[in-house]
PDB file of C-alpha atoms in Angstrom:
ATOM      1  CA  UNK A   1       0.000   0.000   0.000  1.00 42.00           C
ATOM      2  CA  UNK A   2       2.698   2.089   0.758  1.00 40.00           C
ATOM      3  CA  UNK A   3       4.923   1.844  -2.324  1.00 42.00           C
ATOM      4  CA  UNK A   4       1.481   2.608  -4.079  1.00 41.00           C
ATOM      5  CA  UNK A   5       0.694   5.749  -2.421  1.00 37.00           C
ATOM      6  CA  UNK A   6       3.852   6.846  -3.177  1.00 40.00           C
ATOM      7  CA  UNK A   7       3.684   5.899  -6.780  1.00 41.00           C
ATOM      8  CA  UNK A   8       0.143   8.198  -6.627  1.00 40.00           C
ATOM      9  CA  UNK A   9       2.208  11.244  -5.343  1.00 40.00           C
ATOM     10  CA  UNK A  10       5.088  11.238  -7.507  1.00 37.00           C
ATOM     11  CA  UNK A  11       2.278  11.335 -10.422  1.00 41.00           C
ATOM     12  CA  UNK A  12       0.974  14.736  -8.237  1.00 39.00           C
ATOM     13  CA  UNK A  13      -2.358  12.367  -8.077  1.00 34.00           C
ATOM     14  CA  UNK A  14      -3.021  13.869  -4.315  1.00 33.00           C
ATOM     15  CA  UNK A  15      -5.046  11.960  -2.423  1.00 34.00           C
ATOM     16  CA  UNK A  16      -6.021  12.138   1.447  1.00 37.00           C
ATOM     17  CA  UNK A  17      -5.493   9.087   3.783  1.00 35.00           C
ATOM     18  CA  UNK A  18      -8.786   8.074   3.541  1.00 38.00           C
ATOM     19  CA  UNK A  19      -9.667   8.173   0.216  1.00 38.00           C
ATOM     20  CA  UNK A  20      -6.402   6.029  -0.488  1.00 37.00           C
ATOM     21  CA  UNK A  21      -8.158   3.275   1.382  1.00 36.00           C
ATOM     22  CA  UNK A  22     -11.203   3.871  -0.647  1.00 38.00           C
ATOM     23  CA  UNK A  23      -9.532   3.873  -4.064  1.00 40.00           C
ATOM     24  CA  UNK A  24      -7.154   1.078  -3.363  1.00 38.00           C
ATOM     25  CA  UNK A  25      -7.804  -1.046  -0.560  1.00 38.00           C
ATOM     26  CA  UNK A  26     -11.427  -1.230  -0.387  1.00 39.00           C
ATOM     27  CA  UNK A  27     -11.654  -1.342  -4.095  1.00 39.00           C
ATOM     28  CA  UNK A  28      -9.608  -4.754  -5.269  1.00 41.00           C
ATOM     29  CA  UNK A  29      -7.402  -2.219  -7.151  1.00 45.00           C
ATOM     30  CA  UNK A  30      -3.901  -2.861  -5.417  1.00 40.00           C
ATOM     31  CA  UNK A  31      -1.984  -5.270  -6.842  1.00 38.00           C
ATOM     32  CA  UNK A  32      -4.758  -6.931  -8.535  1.00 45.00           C
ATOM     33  CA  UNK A  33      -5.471  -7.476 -12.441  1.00 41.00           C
ATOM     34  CA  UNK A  34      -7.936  -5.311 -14.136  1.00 42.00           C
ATOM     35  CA  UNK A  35     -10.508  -7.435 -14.914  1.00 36.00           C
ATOM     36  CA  UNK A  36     -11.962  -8.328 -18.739  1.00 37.00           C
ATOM     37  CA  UNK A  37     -14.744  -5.815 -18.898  1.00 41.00           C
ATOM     38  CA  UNK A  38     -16.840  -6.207 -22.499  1.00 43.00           C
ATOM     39  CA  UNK A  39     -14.866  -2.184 -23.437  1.00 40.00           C
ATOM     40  CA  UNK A  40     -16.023  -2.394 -26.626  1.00 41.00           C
ATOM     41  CA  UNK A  41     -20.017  -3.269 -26.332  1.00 41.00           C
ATOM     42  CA  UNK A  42     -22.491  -1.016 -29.029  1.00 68.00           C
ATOM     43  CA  UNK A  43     -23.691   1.735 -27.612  1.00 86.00           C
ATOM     44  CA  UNK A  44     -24.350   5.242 -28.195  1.00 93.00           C
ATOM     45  CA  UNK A  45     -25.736   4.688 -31.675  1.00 91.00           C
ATOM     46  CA  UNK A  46     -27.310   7.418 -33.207  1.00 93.00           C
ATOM     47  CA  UNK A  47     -30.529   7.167 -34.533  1.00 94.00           C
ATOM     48  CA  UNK A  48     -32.482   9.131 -37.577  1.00 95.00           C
ATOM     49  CA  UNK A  49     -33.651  12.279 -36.507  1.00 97.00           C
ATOM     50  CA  UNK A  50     -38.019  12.493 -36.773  1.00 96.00           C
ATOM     51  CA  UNK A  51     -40.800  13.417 -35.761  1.00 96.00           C
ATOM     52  CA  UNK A  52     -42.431  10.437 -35.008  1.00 96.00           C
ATOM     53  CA  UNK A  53     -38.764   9.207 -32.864  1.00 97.00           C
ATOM     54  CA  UNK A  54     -39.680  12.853 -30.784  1.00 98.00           C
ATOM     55  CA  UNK A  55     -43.022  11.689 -30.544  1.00 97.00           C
ATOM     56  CA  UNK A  56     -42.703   8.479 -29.296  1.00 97.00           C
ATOM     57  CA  UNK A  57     -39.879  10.084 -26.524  1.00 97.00           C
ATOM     58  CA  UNK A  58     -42.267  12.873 -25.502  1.00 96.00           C
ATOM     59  CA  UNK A  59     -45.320  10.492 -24.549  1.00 94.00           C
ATOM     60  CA  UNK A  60     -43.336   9.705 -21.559  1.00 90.00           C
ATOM     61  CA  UNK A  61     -41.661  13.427 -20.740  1.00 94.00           C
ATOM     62  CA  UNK A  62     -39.027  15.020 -21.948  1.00 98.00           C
ATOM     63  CA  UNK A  63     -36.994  16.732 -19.546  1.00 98.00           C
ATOM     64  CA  UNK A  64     -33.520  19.103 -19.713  1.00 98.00           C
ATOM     65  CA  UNK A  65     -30.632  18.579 -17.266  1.00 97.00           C
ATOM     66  CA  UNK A  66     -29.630  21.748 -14.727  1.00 96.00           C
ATOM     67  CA  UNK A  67     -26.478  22.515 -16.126  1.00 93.00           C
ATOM     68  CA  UNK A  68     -27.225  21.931 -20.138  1.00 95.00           C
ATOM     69  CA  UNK A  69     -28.860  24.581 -22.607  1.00 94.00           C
ATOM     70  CA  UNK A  70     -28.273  21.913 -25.396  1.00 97.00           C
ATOM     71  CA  UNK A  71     -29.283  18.265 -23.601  1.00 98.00           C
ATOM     72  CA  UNK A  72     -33.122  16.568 -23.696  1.00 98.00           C
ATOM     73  CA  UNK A  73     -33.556  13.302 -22.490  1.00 98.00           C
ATOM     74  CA  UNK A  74     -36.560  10.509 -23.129  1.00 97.00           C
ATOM     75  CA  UNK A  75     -37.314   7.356 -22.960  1.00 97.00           C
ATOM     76  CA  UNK A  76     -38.630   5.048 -25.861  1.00 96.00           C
ATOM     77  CA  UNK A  77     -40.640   2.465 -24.778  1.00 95.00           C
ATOM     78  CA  UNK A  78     -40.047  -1.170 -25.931  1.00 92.00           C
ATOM     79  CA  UNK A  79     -43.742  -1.818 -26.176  1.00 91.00           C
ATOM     80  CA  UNK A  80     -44.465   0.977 -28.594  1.00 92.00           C
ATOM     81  CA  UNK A  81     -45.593   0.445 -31.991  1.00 92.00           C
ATOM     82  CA  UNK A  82     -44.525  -0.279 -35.153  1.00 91.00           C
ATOM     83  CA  UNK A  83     -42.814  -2.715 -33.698  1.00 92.00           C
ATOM     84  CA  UNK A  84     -40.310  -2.186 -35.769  1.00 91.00           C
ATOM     85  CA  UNK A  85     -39.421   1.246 -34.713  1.00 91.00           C
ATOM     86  CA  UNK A  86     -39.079  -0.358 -30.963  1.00 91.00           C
ATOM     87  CA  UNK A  87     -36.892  -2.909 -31.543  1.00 91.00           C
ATOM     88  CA  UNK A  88     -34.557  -0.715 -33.832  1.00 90.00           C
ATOM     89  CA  UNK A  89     -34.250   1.655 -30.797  1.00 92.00           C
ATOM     90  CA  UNK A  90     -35.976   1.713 -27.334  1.00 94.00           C
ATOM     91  CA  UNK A  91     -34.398   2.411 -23.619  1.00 95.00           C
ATOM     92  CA  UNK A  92     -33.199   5.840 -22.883  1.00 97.00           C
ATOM     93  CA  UNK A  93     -32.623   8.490 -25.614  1.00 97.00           C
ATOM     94  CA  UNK A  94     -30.820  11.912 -25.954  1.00 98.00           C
ATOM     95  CA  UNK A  95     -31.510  14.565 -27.935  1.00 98.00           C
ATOM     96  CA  UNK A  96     -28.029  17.153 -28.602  1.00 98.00           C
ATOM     97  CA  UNK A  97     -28.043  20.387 -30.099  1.00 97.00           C
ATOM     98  CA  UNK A  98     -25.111  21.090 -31.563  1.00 95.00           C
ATOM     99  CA  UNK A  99     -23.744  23.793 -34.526  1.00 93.00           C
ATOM    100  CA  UNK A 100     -25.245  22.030 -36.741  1.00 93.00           C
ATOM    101  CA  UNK A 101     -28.881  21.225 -35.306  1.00 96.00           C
ATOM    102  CA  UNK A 102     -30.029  18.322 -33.147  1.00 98.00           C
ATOM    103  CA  UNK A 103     -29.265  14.869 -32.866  1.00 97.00           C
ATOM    104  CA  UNK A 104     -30.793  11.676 -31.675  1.00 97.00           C
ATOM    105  CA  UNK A 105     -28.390   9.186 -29.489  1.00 97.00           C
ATOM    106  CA  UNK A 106     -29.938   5.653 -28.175  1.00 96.00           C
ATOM    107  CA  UNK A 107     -26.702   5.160 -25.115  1.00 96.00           C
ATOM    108  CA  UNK A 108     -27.167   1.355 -25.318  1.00 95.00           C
ATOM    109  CA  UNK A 109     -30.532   0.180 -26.697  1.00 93.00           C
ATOM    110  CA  UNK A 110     -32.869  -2.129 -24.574  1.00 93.00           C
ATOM    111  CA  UNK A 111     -31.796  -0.249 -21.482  1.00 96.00           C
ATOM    112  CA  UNK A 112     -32.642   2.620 -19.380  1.00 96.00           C
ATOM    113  CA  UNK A 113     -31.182   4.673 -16.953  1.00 97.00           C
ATOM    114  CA  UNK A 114     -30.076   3.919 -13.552  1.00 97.00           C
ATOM    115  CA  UNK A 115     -27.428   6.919 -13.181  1.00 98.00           C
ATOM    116  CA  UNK A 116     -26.862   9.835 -14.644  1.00 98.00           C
ATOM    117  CA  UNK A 117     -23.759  12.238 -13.863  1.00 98.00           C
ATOM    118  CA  UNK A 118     -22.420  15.099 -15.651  1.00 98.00           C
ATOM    119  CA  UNK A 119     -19.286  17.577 -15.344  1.00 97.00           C
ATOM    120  CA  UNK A 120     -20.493  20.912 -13.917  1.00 92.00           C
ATOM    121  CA  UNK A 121     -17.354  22.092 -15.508  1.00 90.00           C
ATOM    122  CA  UNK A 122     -17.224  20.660 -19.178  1.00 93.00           C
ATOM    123  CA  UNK A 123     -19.519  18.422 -21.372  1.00 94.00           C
ATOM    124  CA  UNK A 124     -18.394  15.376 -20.186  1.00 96.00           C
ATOM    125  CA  UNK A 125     -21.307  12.585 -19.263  1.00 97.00           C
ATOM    126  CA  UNK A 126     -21.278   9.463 -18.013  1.00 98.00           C
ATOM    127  CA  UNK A 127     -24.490   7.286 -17.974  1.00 98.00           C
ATOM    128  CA  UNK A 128     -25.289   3.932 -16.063  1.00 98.00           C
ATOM    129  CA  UNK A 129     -27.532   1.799 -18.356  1.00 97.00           C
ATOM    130  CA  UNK A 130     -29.377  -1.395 -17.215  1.00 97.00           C
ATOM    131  CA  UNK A 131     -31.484  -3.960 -19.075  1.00 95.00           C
ATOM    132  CA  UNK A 132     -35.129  -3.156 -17.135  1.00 89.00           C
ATOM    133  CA  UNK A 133     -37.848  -5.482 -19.277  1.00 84.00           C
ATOM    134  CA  UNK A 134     -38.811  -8.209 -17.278  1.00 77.00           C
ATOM    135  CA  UNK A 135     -36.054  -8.773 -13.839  1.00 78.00           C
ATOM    136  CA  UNK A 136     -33.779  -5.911 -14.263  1.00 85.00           C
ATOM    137  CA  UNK A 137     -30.594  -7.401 -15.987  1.00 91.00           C
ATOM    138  CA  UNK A 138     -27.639  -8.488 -14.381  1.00 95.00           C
ATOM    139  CA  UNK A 139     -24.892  -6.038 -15.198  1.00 97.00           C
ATOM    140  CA  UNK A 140     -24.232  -1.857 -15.643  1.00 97.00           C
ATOM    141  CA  UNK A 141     -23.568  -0.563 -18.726  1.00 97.00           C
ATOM    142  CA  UNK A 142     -21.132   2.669 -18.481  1.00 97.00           C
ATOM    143  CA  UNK A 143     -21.585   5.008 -20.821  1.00 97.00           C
ATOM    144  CA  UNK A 144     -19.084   8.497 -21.633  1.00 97.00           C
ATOM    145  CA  UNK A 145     -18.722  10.892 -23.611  1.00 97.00           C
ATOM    146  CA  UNK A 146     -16.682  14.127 -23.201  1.00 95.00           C
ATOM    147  CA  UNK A 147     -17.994  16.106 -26.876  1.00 95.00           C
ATOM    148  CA  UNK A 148     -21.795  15.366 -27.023  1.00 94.00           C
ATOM    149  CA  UNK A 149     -21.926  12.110 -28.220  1.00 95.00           C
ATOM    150  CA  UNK A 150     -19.583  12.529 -31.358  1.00 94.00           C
ATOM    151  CA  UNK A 151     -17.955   9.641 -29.780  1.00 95.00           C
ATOM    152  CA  UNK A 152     -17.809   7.432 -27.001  1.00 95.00           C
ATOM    153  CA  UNK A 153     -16.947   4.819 -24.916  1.00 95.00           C
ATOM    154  CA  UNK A 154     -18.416   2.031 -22.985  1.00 92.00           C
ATOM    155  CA  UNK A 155     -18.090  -0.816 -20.709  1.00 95.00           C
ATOM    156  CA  UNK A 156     -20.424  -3.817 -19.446  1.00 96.00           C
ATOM    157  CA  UNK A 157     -19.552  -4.072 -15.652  1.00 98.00           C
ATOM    158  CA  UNK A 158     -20.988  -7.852 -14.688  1.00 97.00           C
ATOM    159  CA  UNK A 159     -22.693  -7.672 -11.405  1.00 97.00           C
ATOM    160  CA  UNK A 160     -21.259  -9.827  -8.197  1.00 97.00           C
ATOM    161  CA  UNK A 161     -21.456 -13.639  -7.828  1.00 95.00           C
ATOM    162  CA  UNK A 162     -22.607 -13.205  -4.197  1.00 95.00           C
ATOM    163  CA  UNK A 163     -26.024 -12.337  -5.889  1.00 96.00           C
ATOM    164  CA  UNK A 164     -28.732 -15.000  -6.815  1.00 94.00           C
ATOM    165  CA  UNK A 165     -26.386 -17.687  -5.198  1.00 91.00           C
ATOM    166  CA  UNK A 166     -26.810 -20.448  -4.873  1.00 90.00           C
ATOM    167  CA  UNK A 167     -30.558 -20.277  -6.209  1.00 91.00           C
ATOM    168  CA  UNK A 168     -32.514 -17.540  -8.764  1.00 92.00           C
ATOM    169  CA  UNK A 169     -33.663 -15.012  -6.447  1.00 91.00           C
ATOM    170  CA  UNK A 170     -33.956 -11.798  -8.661  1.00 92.00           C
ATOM    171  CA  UNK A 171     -31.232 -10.126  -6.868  1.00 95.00           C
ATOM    172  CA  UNK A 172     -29.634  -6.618  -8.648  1.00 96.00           C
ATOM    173  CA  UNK A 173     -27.852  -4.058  -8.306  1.00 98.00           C
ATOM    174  CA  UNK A 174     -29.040  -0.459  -8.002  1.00 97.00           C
ATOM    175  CA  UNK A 175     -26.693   2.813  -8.117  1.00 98.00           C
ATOM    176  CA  UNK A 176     -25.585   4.112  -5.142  1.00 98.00           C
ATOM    177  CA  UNK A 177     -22.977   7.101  -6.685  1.00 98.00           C
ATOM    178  CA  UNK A 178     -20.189   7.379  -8.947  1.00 98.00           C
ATOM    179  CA  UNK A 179     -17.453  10.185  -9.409  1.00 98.00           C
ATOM    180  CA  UNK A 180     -14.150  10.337 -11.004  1.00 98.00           C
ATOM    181  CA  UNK A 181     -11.283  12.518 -10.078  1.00 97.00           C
ATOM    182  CA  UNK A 182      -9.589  14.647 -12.477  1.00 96.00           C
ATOM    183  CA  UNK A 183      -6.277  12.313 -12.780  1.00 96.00           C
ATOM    184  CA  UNK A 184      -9.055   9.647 -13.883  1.00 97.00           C
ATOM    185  CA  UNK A 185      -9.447   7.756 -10.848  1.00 98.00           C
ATOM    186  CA  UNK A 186     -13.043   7.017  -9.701  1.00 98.00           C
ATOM    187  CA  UNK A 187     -15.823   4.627  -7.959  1.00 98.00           C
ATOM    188  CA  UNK A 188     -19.005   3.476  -8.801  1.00 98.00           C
ATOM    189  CA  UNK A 189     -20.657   2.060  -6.006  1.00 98.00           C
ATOM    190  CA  UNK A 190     -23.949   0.097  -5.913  1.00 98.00           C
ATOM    191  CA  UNK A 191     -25.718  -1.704  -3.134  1.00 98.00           C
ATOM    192  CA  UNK A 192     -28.104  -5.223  -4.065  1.00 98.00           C
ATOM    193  CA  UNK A 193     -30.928  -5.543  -1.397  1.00 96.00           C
ATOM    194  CA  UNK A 194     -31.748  -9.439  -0.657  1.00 96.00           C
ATOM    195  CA  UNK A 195     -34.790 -10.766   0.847  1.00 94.00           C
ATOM    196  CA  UNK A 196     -34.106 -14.570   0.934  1.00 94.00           C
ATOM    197  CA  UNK A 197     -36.219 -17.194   2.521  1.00 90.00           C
ATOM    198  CA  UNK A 198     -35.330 -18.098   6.372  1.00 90.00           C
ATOM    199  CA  UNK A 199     -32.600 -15.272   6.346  1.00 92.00           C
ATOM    200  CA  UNK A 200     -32.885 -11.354   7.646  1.00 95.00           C
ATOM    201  CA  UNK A 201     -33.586  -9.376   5.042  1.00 96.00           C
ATOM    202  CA  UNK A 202     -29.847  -7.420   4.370  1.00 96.00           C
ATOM    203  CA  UNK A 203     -27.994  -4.947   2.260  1.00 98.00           C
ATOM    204  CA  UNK A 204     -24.620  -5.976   0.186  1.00 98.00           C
ATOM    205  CA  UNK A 205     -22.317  -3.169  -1.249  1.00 98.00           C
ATOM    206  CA  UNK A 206     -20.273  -3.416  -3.985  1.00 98.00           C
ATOM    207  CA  UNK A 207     -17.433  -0.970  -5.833  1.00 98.00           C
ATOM    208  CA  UNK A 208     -16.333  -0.752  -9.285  1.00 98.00           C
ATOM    209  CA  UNK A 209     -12.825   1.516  -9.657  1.00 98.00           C
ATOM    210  CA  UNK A 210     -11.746   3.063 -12.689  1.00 98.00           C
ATOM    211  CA  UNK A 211      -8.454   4.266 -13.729  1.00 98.00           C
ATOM    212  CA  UNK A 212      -8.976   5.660 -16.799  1.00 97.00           C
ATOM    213  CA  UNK A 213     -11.619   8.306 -16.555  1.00 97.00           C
ATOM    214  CA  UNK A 214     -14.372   5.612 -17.018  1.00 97.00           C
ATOM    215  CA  UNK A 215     -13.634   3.857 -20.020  1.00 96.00           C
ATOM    216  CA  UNK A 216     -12.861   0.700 -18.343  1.00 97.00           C
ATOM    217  CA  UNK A 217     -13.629  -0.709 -14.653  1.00 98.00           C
ATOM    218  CA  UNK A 218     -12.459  -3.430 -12.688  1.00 98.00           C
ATOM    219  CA  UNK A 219     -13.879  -6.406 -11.036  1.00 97.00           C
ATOM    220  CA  UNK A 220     -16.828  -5.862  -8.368  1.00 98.00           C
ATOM    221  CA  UNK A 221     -15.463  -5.844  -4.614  1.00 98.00           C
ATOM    222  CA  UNK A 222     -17.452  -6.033  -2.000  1.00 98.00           C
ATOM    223  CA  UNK A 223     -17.876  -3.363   0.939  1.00 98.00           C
ATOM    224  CA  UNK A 224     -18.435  -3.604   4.493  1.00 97.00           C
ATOM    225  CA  UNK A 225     -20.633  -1.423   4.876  1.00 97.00           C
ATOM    226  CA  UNK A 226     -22.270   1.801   2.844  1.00 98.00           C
ATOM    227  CA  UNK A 227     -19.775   4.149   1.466  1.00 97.00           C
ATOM    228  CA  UNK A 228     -20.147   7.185  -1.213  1.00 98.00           C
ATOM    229  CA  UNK A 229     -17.387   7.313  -3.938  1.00 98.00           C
ATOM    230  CA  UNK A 230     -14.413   9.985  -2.993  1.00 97.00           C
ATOM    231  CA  UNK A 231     -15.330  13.186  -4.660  1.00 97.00           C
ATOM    232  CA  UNK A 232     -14.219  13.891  -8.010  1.00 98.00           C
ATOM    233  CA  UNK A 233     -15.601  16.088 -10.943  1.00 97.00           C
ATOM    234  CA  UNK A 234     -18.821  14.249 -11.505  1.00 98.00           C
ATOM    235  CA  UNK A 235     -22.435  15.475 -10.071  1.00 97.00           C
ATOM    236  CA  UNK A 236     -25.292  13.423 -10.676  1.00 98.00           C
ATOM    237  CA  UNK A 237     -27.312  15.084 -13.123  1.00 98.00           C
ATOM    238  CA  UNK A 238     -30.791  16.936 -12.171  1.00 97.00           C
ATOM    239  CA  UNK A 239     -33.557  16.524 -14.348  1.00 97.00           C
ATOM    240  CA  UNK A 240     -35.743  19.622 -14.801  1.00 98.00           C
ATOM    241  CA  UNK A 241     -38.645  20.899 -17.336  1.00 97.00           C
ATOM    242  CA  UNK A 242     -37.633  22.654 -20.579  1.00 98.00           C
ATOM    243  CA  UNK A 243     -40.618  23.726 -22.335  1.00 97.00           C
ATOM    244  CA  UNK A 244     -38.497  25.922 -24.854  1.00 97.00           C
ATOM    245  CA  UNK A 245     -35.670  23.412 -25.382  1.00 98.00           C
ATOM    246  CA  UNK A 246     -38.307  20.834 -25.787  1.00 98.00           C
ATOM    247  CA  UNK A 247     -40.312  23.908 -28.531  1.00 98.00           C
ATOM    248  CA  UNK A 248     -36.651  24.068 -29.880  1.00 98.00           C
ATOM    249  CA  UNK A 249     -36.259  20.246 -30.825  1.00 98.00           C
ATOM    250  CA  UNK A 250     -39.875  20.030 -32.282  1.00 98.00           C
ATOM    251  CA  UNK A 251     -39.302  23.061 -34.153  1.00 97.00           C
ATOM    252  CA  UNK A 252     -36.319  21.838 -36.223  1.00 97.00           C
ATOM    253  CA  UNK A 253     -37.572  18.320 -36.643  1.00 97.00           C
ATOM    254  CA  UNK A 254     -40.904  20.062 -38.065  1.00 94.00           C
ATOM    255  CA  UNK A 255     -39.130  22.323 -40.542  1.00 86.00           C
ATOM    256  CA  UNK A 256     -36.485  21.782 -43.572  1.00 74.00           C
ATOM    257  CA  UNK A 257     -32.925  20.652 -42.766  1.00 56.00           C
TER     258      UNK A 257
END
């Protein structure tokens, strides 16, 4: 531990006592292999620009984040007809305004999302996707971008085995936080709530650490006990009305491009 907290400072990476024990110890990371995430899943696909693809996001609200003067986000339902329209893109959506207009982004299709953090400071987001049709699925998608979506990056994070072991007991992960610091170091930590026949009902937590800014994460370790990540340059992302951003998206959809 030592020798790596040393390594950390002569990299100017300056970290407090504590959150040394949170970014190494209690996260798996020291002296242990970075596990083989799926870094290269599909995601963040972006999908023809329409009316009917507003539409279809707008029956369930569209709402603008705090910080953002260029950022709606919906939700495309699975169930929706055509049914070819849903299963070419359903789960959370994005709409971007950029120079040239707006654009439609689908962060991993057949998901929704379970965390949402931006960078009160740049454009930087970083989305948690999860499979929720039927028993939510049984691993995070991470999702970021740092330039609106003109590219990306992300990673499937496969929840723990201590869940739904031995026997099928529906047993998932939710978000608990996530934040990275600027050097690229960050947690995302998650807690699984289990309700399993002849036991007290009990909470497990678990921690994902990055070391790259989010593009890849290691194994799950578990946590003694609740635990938010260190702070970093992430803030989960507040969701608020936008009536003329929202005027603004039908507007140019409606008209000639």
């Amino acid at each position: 531990m030592a020798a790596e907290v040393e390594h950390m400072r002569k990299q100017g990476f300056v970290i407090g006592a504590a959150s040394a024990a949170v970014l190494l110890a209690a996260t798996g990371w020291a002296g242990e292999k970075q596990s083989t995430q799926e870094d290269e899943v599909a995601c963040a696909g972006v999908r023809p620009l329409t009316e009917q693809l507003v539409n279809d996001a707008a029956r369930l609200g569209l709402k603008g984040v705090a910080t953002r003067e260029d950022l709606l986000v919906g939700k495309l339902s699975y169930l929706r007809e055509p049914r070819e329209a849903a299963e070419a893109a359903s789960g959370m959506v994005l709409f971007i305004k950029g120079p040239k207009g707006w654009r439609a982004v689908v962060p991993r299709h057949e998901e929704e999302e379970v965390g949402f953090y931006v960078s009160p400071s740049s454009h930087k987001v970083i989305l948690v996707t999860q499979r929720q049709m039927g028993d939510p699925g049984q691993s995070f998608t991470v999702v970021r971008s740092d330039d609106d979506f003109v590219t990306a990056t992300c990673a499937t994070l496969g929840f723990p085995g201590e869940l739904n072991a031995p026997t099928w007991n529906g047993e998932y992960l939710e978000v608990h936080d996530l934040d990275i610091r600027a050097r690229g170091r960050g947690l995302l930590v998650g807690s699984a709530g289990l309700e399993r026949t002849g036991e007290k009902p009990r909470t497990l937590w678990f921690s994902y650490a990055t070391r790259d800014d989010g593009r890849s994460w290691g194994p799950p370790h578990r946590l003694a006990k609740e635990q938010e990540a260190p702070p970093g340059t992430l803030a989960p992302a507040r969701l608020v009305d936008a009536p003329a951003l929202v005027a603004d998206l039908r507007a140019f959809v409606a008209g000639p491009r």
